[in-house]
mmCIF file of C-alpha atoms in Angstrom:
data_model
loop_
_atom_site.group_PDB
_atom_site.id
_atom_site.type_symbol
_atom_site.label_atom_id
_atom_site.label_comp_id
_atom_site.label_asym_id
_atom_site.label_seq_id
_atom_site.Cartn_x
_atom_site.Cartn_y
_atom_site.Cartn_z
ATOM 1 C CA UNK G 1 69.705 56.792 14.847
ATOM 2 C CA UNK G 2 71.226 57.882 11.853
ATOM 3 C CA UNK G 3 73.290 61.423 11.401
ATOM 4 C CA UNK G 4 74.890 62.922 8.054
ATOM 5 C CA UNK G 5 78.706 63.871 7.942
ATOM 6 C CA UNK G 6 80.454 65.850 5.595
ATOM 7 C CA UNK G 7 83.684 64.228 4.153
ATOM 8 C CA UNK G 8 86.336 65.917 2.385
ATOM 9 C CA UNK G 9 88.432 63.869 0.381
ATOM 10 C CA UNK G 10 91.995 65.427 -1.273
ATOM 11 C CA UNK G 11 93.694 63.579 -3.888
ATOM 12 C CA UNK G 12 97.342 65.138 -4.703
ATOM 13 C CA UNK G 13 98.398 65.877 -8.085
ATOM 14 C CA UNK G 14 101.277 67.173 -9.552
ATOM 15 C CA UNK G 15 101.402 71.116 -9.740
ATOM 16 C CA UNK G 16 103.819 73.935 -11.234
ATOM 17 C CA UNK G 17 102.902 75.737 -7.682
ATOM 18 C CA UNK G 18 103.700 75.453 -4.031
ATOM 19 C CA UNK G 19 101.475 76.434 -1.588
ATOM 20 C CA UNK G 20 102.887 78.366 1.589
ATOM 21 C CA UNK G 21 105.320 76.433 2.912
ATOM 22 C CA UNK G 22 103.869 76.539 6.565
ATOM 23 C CA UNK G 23 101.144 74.800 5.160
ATOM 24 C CA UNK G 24 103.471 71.304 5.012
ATOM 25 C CA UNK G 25 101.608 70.540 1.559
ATOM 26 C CA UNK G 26 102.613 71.222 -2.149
ATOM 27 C CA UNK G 27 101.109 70.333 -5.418
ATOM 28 C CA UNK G 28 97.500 70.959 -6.698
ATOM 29 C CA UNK G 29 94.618 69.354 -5.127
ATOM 30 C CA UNK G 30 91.111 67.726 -6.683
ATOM 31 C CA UNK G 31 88.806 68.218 -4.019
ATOM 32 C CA UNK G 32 86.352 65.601 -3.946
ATOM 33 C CA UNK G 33 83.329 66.047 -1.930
ATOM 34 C CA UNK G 34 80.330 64.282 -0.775
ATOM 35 C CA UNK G 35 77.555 63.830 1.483
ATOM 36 C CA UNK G 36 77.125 60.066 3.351
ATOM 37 C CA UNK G 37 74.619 58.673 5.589
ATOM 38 C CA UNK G 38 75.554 56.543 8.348
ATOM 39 C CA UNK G 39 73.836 54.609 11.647
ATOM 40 C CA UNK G 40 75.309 53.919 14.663
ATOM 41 C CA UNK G 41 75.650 50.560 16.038
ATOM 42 C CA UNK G 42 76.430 48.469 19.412
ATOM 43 C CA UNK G 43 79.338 47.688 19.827
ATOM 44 C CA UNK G 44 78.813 44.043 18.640
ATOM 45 C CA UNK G 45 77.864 45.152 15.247
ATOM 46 C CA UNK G 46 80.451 45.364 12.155
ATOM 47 C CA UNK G 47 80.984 48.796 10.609
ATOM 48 C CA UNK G 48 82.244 46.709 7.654
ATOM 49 C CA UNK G 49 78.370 45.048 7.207
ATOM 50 C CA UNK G 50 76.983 48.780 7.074
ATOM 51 C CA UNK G 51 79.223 50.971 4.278
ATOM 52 C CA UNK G 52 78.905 54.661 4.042
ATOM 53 C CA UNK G 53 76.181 55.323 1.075
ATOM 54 C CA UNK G 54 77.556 57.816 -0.867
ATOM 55 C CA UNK G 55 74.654 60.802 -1.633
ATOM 56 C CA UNK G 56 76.227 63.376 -3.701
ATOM 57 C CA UNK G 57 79.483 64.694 -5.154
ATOM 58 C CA UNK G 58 80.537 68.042 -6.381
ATOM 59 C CA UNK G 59 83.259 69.327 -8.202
ATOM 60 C CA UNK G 60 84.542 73.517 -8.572
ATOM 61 C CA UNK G 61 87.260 74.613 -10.628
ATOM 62 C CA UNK G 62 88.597 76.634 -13.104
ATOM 63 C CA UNK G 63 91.505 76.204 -15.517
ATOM 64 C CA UNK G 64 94.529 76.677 -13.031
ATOM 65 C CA UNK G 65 95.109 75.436 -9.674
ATOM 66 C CA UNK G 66 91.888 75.658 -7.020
ATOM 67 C CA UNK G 67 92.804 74.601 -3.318
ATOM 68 C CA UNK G 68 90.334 73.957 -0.864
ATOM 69 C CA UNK G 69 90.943 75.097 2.871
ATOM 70 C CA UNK G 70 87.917 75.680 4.641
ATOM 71 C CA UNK G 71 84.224 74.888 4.005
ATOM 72 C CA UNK G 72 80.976 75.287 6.590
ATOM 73 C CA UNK G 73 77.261 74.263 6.467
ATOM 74 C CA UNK G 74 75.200 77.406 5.934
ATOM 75 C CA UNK G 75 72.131 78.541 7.784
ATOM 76 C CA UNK G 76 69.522 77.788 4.442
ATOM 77 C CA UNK G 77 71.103 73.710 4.915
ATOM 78 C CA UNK G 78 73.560 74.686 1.531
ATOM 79 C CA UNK G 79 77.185 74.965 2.040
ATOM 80 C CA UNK G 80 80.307 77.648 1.435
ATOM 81 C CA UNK G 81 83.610 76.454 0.091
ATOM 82 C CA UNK G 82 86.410 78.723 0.570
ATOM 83 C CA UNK G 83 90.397 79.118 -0.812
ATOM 84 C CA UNK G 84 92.541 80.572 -3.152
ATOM 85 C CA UNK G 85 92.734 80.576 -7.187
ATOM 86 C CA UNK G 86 95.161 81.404 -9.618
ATOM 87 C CA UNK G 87 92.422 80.055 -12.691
ATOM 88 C CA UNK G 88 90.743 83.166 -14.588
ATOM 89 C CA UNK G 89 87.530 83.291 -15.994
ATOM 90 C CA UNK G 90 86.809 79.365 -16.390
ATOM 91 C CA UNK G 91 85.270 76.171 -15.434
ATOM 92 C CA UNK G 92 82.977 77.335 -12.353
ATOM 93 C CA UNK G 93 84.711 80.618 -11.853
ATOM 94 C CA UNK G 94 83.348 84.091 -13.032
ATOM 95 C CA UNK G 95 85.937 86.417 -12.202
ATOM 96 C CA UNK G 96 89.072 86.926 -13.427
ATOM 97 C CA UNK G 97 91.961 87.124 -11.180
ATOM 98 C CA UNK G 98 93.409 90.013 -9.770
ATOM 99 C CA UNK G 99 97.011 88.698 -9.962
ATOM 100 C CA UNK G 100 98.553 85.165 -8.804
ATOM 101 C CA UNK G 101 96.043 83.248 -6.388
ATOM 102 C CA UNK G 102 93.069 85.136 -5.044
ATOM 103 C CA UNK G 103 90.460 83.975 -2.333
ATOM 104 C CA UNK G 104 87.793 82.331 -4.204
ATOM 105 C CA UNK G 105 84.512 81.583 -2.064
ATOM 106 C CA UNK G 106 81.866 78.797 -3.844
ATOM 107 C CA UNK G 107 78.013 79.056 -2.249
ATOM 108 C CA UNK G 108 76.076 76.315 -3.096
ATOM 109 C CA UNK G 109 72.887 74.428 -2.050
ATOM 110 C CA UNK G 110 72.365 71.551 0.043
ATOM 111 C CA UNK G 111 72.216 69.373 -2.847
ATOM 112 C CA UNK G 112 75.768 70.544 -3.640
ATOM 113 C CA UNK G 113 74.812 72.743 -6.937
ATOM 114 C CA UNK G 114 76.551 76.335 -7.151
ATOM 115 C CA UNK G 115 74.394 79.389 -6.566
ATOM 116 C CA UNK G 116 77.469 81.884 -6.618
ATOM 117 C CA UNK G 117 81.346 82.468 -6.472
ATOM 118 C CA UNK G 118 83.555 85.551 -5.904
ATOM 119 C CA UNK G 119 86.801 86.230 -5.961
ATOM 120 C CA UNK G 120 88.660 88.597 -3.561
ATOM 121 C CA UNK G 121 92.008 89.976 -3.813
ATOM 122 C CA UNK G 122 95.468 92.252 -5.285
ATOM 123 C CA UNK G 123 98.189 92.422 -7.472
ATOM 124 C CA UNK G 124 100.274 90.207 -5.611
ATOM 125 C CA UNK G 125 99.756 86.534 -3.933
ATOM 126 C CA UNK G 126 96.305 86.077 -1.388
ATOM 127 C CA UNK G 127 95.679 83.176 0.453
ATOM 128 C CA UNK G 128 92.324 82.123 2.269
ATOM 129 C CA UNK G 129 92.143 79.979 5.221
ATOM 130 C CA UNK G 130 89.545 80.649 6.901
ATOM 131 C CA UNK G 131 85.618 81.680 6.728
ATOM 132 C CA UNK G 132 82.630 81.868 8.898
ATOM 133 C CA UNK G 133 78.726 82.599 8.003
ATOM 134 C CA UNK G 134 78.066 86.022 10.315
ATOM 135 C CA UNK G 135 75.308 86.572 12.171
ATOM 136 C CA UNK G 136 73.905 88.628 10.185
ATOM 137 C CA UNK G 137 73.635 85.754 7.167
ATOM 138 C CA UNK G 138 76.812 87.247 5.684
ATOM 139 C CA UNK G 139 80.610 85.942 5.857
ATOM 140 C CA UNK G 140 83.967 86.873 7.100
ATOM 141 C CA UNK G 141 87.116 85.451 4.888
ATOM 142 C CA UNK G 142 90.338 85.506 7.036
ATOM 143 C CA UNK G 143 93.980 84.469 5.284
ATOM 144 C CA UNK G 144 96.800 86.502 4.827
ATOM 145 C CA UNK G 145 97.997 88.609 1.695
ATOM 146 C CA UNK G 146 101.319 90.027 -0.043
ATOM 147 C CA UNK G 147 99.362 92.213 -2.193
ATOM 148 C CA UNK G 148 99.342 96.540 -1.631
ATOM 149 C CA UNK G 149 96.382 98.531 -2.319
ATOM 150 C CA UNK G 150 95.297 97.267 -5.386
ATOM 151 C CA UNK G 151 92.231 94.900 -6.741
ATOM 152 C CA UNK G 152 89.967 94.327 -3.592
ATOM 153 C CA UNK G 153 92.604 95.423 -0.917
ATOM 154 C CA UNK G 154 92.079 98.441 0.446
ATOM 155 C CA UNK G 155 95.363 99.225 2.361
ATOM 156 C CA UNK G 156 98.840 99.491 2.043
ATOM 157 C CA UNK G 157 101.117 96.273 3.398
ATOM 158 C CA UNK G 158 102.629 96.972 6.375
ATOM 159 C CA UNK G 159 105.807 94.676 5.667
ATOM 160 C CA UNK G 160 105.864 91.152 3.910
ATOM 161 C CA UNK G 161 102.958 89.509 4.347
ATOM 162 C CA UNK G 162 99.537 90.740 6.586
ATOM 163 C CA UNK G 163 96.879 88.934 7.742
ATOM 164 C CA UNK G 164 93.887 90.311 5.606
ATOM 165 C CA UNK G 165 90.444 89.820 6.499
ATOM 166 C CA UNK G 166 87.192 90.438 3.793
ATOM 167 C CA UNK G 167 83.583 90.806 4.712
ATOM 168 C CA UNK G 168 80.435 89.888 2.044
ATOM 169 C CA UNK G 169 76.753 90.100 2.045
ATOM 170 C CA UNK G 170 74.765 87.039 2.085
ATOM 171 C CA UNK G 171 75.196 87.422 -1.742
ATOM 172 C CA UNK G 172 79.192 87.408 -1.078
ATOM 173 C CA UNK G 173 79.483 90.815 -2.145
ATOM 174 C CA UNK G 174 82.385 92.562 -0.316
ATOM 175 C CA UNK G 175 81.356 95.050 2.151
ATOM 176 C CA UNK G 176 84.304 95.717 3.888
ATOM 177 C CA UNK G 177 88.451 94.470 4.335
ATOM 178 C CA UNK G 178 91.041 95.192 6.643
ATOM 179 C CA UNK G 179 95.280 94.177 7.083
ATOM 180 C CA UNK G 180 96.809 93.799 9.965
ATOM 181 C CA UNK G 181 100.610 93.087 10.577
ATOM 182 C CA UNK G 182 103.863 94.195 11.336
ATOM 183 C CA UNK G 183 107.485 94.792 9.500
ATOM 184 C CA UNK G 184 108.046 91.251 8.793
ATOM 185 C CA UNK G 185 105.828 88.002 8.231
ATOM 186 C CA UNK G 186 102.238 87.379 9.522
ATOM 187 C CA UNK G 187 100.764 83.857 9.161
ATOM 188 C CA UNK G 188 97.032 83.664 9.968
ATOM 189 C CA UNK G 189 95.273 80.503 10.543
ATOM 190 C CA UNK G 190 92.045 81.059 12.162
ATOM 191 C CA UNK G 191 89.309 83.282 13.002
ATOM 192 C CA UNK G 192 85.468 83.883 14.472
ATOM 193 C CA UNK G 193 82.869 86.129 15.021
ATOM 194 C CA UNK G 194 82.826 87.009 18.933
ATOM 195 C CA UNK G 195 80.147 87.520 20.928
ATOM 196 C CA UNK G 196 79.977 91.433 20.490
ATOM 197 C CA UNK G 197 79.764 91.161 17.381
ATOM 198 C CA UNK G 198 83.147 91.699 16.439
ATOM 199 C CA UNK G 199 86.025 89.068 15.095
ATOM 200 C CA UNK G 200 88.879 87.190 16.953
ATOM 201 C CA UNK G 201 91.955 86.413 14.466
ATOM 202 C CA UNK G 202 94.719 84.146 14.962
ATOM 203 C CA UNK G 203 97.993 82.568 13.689
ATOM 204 C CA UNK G 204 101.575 83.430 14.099
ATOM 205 C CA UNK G 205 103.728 86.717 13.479
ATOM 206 C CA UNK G 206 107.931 87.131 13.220
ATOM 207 C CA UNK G 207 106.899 90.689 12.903
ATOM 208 C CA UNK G 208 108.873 92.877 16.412
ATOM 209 C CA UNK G 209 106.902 95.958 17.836
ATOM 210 C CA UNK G 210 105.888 97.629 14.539
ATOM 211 C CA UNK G 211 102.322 97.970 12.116
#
């Protein structure tokens, strides 16, 4: 029986940039990516006598620093790449930025060749790590954002920085956003759609009663 994983390789480079320090990680990243086909075997067989056969690789950048935190299958068999960019217009991306790093989103097929990007964010510092495809063929970005109203952010910050969440189309056009947080610092690490049809977010807050 033979099944298909998805590996995602990071090599570290240096960078003039730190990512968030609760991330643990610094520098810029190439994201290397690729496809591999694999069997199963007893457990007298070798993995060494059956390597993983490499199908396809893809690469998506601009000319700045492009970090890669989250990526899922899509319902068509293609794939959606999400994280944040500080490149402009460049490379694969066709949006400038709205100021420091932005969520950047990459659709592609299930050959790995891009079919769109978009870009998402303010005047100010917006990180992505999270997204889901929606049941209604669309997608929900989740990270958190030190940017005010400005750019694609609708609302005010309610202290340091919110979590801010940013629905698309199927197309990734934005259809919606929202910030939550308090007076101080919100972290957010995860989300997904719930069964009502609404959104469950999570990560951590130093925020008291306030927002």
């Amino acid at each position: 029986m033979k099944r298909k994983i998805l590996q995602l390789f990071f090599l570290r480079g240096i960078a003039r940039k730190q990512a968030p320090q609760h991330c643990g990680i610094s520098g810029a990243f190439l994201f290397f990516l690729f496809m591999a086909g694999f069997s199963f075997f007893s457990p007298k067989q070798s993995y060494g006598q059956n390597p993983l056969v490499k199908q396809w690789d893809a690469r998506f950048g601009g000319s700045d620093y492009d970090w890669l935190l989250s990526l899922q299958q899509t319902a068509d068999g293609g794939y959606i790449l999400g994280g944040y960019s500080d490149s402009g217009i460049s490379g694969d991306k066709t949006q400038a930025s709205q100021g420091g790093y932005d969520y950047w989103i990459v659709k592609t097929d299930a050959g790995g060749v891009k079919q769109w990007d978009a870009r998402f964010g303010g005047s100010n510092d917006d990180y992505l790590f999270s997204l889901q495809q929606t049941a209604d063929g669309g997608y929900i970005l989740g990270g958190y954002s030190w940017s005010g109203i400005s750019g694609d952010k609708t609302q005010a910050s309610q202290g340091a920085n919110d979590y801010w969440i940013v629905k698309t189309d199927a197309g990734g056009v934005k259809q919606w956003d929202a910030r939550f947080g308090g007076s101080s610092d919100e972290y957010f690490n995860a989300l997904q759609q719930t069964a009502d049809g609404g959104y469950i977010l999570g990560g951590f807050s130093l925020s008291g009663i306030s927002g």
